[in-house]
XYZ file of C-alpha atoms in Angstrom:
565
model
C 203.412 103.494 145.004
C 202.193 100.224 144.291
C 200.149 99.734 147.591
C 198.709 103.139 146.891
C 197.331 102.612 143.982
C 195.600 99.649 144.779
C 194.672 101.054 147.838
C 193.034 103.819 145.600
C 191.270 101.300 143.324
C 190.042 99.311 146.676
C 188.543 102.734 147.935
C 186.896 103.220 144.655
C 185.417 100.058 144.543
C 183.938 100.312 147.530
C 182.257 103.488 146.473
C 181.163 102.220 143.438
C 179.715 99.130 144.989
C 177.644 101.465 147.257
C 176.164 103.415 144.166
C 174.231 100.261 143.756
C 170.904 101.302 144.839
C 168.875 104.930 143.852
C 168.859 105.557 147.390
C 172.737 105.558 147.857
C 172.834 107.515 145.077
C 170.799 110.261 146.100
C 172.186 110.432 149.453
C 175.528 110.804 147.436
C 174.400 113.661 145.376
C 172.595 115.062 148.700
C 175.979 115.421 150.172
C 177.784 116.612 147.570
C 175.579 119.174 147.096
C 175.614 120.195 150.730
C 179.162 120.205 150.672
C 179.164 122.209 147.490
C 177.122 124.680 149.619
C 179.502 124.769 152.137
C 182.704 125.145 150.089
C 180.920 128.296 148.428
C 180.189 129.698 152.048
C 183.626 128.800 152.701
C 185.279 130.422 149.903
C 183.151 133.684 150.004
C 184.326 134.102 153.602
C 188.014 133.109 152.266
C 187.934 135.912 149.660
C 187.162 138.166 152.364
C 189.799 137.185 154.943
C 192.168 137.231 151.860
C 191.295 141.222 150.916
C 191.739 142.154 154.758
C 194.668 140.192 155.247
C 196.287 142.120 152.204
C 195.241 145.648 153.262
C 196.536 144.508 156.732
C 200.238 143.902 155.816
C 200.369 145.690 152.492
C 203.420 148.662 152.514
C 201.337 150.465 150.587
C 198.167 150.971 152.434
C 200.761 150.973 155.460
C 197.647 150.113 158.085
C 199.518 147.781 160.262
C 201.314 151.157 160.924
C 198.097 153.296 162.191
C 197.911 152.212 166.037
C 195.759 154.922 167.852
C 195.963 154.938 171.603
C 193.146 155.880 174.177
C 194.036 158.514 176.493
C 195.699 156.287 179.078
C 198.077 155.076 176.420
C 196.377 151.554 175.363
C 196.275 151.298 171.487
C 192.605 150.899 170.840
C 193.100 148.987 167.167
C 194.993 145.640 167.918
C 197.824 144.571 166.038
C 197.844 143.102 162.556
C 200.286 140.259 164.457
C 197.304 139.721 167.160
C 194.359 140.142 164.456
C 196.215 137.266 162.978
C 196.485 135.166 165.812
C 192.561 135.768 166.766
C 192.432 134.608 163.147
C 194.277 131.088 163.568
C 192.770 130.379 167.186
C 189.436 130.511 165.599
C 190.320 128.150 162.850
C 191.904 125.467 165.161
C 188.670 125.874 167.481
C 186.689 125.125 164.820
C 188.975 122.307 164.113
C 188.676 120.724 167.556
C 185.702 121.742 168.814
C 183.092 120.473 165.787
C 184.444 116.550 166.204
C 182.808 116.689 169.629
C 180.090 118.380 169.220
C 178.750 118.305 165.546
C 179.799 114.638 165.067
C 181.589 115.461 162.009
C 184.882 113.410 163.053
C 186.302 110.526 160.632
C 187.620 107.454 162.910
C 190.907 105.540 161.195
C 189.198 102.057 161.265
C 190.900 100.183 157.911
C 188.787 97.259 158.364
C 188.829 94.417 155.796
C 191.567 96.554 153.822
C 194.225 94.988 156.858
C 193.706 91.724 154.760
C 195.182 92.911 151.763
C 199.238 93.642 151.582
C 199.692 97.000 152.447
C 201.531 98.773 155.361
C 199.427 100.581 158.439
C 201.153 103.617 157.623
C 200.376 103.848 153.797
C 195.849 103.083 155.481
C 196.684 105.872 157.996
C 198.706 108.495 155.542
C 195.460 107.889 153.309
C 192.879 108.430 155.912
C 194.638 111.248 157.595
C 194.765 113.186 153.692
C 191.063 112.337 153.578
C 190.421 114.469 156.777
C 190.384 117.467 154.175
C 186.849 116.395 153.218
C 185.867 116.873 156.812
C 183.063 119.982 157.249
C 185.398 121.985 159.611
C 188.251 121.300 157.125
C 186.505 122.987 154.232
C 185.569 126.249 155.898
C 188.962 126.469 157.565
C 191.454 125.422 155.248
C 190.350 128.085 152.208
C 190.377 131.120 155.383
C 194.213 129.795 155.921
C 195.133 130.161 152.093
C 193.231 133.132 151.423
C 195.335 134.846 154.278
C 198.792 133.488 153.239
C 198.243 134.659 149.747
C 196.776 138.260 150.278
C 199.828 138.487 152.823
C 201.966 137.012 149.885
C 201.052 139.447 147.572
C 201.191 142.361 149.524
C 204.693 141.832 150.300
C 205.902 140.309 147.382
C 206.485 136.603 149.109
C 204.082 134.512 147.615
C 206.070 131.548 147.692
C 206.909 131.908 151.573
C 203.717 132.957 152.746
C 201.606 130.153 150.925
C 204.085 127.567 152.523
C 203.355 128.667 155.957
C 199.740 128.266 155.220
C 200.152 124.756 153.950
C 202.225 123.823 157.024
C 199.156 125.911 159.212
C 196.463 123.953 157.225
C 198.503 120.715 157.925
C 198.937 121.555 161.663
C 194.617 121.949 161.876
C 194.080 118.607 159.874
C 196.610 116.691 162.530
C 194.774 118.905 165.173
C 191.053 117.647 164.121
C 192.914 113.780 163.173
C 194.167 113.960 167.158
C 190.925 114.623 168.782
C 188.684 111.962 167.127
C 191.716 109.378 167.387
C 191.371 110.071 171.062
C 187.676 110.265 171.206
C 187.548 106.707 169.469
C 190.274 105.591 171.854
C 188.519 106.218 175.148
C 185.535 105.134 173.475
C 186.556 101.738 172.411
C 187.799 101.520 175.898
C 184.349 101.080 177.220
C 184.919 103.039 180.357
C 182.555 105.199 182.290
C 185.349 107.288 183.770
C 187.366 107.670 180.342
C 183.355 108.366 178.838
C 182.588 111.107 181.207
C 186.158 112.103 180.885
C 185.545 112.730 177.040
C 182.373 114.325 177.746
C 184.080 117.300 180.092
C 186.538 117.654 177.457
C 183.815 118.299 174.624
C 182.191 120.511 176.936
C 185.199 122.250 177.374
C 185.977 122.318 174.059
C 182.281 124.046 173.203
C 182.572 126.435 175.713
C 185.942 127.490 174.371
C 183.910 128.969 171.323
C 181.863 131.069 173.660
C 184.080 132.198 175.660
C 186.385 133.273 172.970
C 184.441 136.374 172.629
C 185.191 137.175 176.419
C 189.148 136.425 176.809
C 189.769 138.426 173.656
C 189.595 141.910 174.904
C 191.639 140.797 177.896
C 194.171 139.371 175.976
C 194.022 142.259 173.486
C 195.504 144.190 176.728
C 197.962 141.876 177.791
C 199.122 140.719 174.065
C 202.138 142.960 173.823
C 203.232 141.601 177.478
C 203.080 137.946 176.565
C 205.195 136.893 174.248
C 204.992 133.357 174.833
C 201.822 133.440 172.658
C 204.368 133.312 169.835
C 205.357 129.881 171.097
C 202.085 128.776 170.130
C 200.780 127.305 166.526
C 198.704 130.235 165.938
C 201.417 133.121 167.023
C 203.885 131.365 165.070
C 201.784 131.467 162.441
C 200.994 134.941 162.738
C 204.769 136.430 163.380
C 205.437 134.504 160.516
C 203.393 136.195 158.282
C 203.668 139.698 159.596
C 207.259 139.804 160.836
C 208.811 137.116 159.393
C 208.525 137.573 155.729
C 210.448 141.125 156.107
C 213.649 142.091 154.739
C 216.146 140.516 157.313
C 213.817 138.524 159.146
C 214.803 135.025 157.349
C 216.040 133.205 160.731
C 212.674 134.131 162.574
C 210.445 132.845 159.320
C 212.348 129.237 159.619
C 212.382 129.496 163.678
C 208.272 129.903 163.656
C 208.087 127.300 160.338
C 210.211 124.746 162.475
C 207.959 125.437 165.596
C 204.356 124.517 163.523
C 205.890 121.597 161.939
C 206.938 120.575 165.483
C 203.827 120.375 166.890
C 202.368 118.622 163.827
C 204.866 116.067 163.377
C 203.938 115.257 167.233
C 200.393 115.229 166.855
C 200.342 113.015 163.736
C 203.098 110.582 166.219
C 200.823 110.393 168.433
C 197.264 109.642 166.499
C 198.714 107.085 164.424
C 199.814 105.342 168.011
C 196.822 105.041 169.625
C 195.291 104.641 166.115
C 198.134 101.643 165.554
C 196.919 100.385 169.155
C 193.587 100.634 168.831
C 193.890 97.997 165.158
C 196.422 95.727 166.817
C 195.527 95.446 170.034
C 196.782 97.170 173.342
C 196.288 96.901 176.807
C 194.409 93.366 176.473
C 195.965 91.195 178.922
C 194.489 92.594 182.113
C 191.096 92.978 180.240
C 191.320 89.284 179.401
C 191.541 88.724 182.889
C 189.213 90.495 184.013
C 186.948 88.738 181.362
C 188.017 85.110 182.768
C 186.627 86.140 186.349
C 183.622 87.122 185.614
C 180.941 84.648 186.210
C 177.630 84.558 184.453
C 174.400 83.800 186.867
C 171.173 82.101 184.905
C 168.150 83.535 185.945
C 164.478 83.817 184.617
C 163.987 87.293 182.753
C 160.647 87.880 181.916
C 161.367 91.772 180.466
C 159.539 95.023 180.777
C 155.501 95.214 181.320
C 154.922 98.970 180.909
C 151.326 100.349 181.603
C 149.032 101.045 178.669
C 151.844 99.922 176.280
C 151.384 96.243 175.085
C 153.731 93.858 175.229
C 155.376 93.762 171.856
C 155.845 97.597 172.449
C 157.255 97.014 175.464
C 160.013 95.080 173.905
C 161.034 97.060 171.706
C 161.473 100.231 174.334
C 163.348 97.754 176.263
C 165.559 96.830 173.882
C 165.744 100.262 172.242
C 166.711 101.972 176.136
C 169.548 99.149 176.606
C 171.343 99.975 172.905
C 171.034 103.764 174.248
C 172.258 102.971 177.501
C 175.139 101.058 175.801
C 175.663 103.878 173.897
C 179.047 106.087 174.719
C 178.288 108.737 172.422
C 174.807 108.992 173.438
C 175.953 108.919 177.018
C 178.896 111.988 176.171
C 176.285 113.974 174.402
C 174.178 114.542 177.886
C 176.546 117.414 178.733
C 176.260 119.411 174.662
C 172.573 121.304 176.188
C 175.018 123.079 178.399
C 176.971 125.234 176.312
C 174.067 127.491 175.651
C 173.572 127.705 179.541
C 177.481 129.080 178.836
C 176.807 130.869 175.884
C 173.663 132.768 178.233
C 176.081 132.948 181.070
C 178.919 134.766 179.390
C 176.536 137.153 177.604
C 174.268 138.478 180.939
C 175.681 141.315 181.764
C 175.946 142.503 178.081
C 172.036 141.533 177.762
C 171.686 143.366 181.528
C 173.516 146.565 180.386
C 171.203 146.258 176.998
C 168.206 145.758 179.097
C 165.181 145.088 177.111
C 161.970 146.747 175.692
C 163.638 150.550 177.112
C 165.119 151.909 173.679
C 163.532 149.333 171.284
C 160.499 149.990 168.729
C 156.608 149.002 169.976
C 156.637 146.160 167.478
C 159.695 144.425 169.718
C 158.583 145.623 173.293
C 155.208 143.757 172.332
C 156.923 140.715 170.699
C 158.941 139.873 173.251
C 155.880 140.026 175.880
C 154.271 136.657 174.272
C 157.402 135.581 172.899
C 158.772 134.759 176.792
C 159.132 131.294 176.571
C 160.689 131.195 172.917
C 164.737 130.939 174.667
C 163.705 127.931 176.940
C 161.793 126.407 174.183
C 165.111 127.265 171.633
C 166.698 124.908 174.050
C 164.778 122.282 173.358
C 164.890 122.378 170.124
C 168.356 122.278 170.158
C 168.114 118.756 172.286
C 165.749 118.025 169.269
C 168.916 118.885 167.071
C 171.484 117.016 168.669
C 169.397 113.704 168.596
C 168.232 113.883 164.865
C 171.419 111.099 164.441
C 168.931 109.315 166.303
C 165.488 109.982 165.397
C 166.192 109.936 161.314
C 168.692 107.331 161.587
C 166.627 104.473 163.803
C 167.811 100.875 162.699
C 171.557 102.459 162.097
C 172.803 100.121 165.070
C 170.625 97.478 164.305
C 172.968 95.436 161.945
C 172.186 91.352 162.851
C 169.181 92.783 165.122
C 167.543 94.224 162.313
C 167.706 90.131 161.035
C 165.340 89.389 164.062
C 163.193 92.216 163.913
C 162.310 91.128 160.131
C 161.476 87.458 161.313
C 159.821 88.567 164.538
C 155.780 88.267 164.548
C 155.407 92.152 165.411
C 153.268 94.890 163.976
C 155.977 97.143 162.368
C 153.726 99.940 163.479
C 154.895 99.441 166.713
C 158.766 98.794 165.941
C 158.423 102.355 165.201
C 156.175 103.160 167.845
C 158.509 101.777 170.098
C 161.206 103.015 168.794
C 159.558 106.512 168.826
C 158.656 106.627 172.484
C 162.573 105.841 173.333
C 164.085 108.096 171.768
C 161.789 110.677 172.477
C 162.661 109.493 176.104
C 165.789 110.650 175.902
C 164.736 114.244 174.066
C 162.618 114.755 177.463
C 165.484 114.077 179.868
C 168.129 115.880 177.958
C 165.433 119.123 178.013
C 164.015 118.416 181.299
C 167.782 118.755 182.593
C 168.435 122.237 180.523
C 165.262 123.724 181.925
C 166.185 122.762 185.559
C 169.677 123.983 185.113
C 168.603 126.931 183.230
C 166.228 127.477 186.617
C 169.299 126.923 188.762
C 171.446 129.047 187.270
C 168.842 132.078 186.261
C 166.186 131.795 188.184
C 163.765 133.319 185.280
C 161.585 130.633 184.662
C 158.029 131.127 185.235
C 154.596 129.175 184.838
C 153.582 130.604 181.990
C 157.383 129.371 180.269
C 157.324 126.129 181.529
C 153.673 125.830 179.754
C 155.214 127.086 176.515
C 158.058 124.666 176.603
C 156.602 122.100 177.069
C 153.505 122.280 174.753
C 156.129 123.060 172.085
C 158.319 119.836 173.149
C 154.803 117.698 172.799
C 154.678 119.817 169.391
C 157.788 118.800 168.213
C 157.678 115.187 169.495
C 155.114 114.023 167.069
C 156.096 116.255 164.096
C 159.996 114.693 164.439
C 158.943 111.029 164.741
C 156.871 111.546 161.812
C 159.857 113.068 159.639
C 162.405 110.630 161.620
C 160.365 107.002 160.476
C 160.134 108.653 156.664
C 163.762 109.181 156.730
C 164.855 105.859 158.551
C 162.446 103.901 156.682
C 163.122 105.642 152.452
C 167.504 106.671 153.895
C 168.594 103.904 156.098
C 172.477 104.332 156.782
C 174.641 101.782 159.026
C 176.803 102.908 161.663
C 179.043 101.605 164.978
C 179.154 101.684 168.048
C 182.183 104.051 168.494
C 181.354 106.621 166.100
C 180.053 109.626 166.357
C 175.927 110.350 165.729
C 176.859 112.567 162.593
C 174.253 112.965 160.082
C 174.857 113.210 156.437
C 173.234 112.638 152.669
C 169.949 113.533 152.707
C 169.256 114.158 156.196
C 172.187 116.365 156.785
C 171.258 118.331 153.793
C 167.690 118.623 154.609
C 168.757 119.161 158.414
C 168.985 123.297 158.629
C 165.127 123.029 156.897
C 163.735 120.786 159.138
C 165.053 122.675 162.370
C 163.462 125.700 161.039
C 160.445 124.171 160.333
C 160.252 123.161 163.710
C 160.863 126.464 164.859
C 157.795 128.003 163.249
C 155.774 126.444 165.147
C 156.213 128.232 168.372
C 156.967 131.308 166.447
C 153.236 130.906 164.804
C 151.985 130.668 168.469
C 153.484 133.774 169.644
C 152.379 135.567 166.650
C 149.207 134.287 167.551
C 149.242 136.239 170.734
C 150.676 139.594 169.739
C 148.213 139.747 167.214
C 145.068 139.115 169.339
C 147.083 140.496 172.438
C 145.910 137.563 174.413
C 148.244 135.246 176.542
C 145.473 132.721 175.866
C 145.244 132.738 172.791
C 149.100 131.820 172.850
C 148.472 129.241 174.664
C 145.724 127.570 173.257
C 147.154 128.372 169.680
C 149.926 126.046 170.672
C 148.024 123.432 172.275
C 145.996 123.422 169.247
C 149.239 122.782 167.076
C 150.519 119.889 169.503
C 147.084 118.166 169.144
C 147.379 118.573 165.181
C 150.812 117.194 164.942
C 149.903 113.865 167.509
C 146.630 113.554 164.792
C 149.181 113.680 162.469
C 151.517 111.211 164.137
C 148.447 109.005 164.687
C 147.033 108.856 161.415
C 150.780 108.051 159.178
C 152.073 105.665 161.764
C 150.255 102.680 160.231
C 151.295 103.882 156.739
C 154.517 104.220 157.497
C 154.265 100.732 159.506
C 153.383 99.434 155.985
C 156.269 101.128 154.115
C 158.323 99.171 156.769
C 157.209 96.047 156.177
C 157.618 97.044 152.655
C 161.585 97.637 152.636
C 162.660 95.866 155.956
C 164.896 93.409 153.361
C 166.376 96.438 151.520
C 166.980 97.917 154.897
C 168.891 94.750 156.419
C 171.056 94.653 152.898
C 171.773 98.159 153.570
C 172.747 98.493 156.908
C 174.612 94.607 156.844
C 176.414 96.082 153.576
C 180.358 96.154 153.701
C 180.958 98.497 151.143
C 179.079 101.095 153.911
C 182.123 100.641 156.238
């Protein structure tokens, strides 16, 4: 108890050391207050869960007893035991799937706290409690209590039915604790194969959400036939709740209690291994001597000369494009723009039997005529939404290189221009590669969408570079190589706002159209609105050039600061 405690008064220190500037402190009280937000979404949908999940399984009501059946004999209202289950799946997709694809993960890296006298496991038991704090933790863990204690009170088992929710909520933390102790594994491996490994599996992992929607019905069918399902974490879960806390039915509530805590107790073995051999060192010998036979040639490097860019520019896209190419995460994320090729794919033949414009009103037949090229351009701003890690976030990786960039004899208007033009690089390739695959794939894109897409990604360029340098320049934040490109504070709370101010752009375009009923008009609405935000661009970069030159020391304290780690 000892080590805890001052392993509680180190982690408070830490925080209180990094309330020492306004800035920390308001990207403090920006996430709290986004978190605040969430927890009330989170416990409004909890509430909700809660009321169905005690009609569901209440004697009373007697519901889980009214099974119609089609005419050939299928029950067309699934079991309370598979609503359940449905339920649970959900939750643990949300806890697996958002650490690869939202960023939202928390890596066990103890840091300068391995100096100090206390045991690995008391750092991991600490850091593995603080995965409750996690975004996917706070809208799943209130759904999982909500629906042990409306099942509770419905059948007079509190006490039972809010300890199989605990163990459930603890099985979901060691679930999301697994999969970024395995991301940062194959990450700190430095391995293209184990890289492009890890990004299949977050693919995977995102298409699992869309595809939910699709296996459902089929296992709906089939759910009375398997009853391995139970076997699982979320059918134990659920034939705990609805069978288990019966009159009689004490040996099958311990059997599926024994089963979840099984396959927690494994997963949290298992993440505080590689977590254990990721600290202290594993697998290093063959490394080391692969290190020793390398050889290092000496040659004359005279670095990039890129048309119409000058020099000093040119330097810093060089340098920016090698951190990026470095970059695992960066590299991983390549492969996110495809789950809404996924999400499209597993939805055509609803949208096909739907059709479009035949039973809709005027207003919507009309709409959607200039409003064509609004899905491809949704893509990219998705792309857009993916790198804002980057583009609000630019001297996060900088650490000692943000020491040379201080003394270097550059314009800081073009640090950020340079910095810009990379990154906005990479938002071209990531949406030229959607489009092409969307093409591939669909076969629905036309001249007229390609035009649309693409003045809106020369729109949205300018207009996130702009926000990106405020942001990066007034909310500078440090972070690794081998974490994730999360965003948080002020960023993440002003992210949702930003994305839909974004979006209003081509919206205003196609608006544009419908109203003067002119394709032309669409188009040169939008051109007009990409010119307006490169004046914009143009006219704030030296400003904001200033403000950098202004705060690049208070920048290099922050992002050099320990107590950020």
């Amino acid at each position: 108890m000892a080590q805890l405690r001052t392993l509680v008064w180190l982690k408070w220190t830490l925080f209180r050391n990094s309330l020492r500037s306004s800035k920390a402190v308001v990207n403090r009280i920006a996430s709290v207050l986004a978190m605040l937000a969430a927890l009330a979404l989170a416990l409004f949908i909890a509430l909700g869960l809660g009321v169905a999940a005690y009609a569901l399984t209440s004697p009373e009501l007697a519901l889980h007893t009214f099974q119609p059946k089609t005419r050939a004999g299928v029950p067309a209202v699934p079991s309370t035991e598979f609503i359940f289950f449905s339920i649970f799946a959900l939750c643990y997709l949300l806890w697996s799937t958002l650490p690869l694809s939202m960023g939202s993960s928390r890596q066990f890296d103890p840091g300068n706290l391995l100096l100090y006298p206390i045991s690995l496991r008391k750092l991991f038991a600490v850091d593995f409690v603080s995965e409750i704090a996690s975004i996917q933790s706070v809208f799943a863990i209130p759904a999982i209590i909500a629906i042990g204690i409306g099942t509770g009170v419905a059948q007079g088992k509190i006490a039972g039915a809010i300890l199989i929710a605990l163990v459930a909520a603890a099985f979901g933390v060691a679930l999301s604790k697994w999969v970024s102790t395995s991301v940062g594994s194959l990450i700190r491996s430095k391995r293209t194969r184990g890289e492009t490994l890890l990004a299949l599996i977050g693919v995977v992992a995102g298409l699992g959400g869309a595809l939910f929607g699709q296996i459902a019905p089929l296992i709906f069918r089939h759910a009375q036939s398997i009853p391995a399902l139970r076997w699982t974490p979320p059918g134990a879960i659920a034939f705990a709740l609805t069978h288990g806390l019966r009159e009689g039915r004490g040996a099958g509530y311990t059997l599926a209690l024994a089963v979840v805590i099984a396959y927690t107790m494994i997963l949290v073995s298992i993440s505080y291994w590689l977590s254990r051999r990721a600290v202290l060192g594993g697998g290093k010998t063959k490394e080391a001597r692969r290190q020793t036979a390398t050889t290092v040639t000496e040659r004359n490097y005279a670095g990039w000369d890129i048309p119409l860019v000058s020099p000093a520019a040119s330097a810093i896209i060089e340098k920016e494009v090698r951190y990026m190419m470095r970059n695992a995460q960066l590299r991983m994320m390549t492969l996110m723009p495809l789950i809404l090729i996924a999400i499209r794919l597993t939805n055509r033949q609803r949208f096909d039997r739907r059709g479009v414009g035949t039973d809709g009103s005027a207003f919507v037949t009309g709409f959607l005529k200039y409003g064509q090229g609004l899905m491809a351009t949704g893509g990219i701003l998705y792309v857009f939404l993916i790198l804002s890690g980057l583009f609000c976030n630019q001297f996060a990786f900088e650490h000692g290189g943000m020491r040379t960039l201080v003394l270097s004899p550059i314009d800081r208007r073009n640090i950020l221009l340079g910095k810009n033009l990379a990154i906005s690089s990479v938002a071209l390739i990531f949406s030229a590669g959607l489009l092409l695959i969307n093409e591939l794939v669909f076969r629905d894109l036309s001249v007229g969408t390609l035009l649309f897409a693409a003045l809106s990604f020369f729109t949205f360029v300018p207009l996130m570079s702009v926000i990106g340098n405020w942001f990066s320049v007034r909310f500078p934040k440090p972070m690794k190589f081998g974490k994730r490109l999360n965003v948080s504070g002020v960023v993440g709370l002003l992210l949702i706002p930003m994305m839909i101010g974004l979006a209003l752009v081509p919206l205003a375009a196609a608006a544009a159209g419908y109203l003067a009923q002119s394709l032309l008009i669409e188009y040169v609405t939008l051109a007009i609105l990409a010119v307006l935000s490169a004046s914009l661009y143009l006219m704030t970069i030296r400003a904001q050039g200033d403000s950098l030159q202004q705060r690049e020391l208070e920048i290099l304290e922050v992002i050099n600061d320990p107590g950020h780690d």
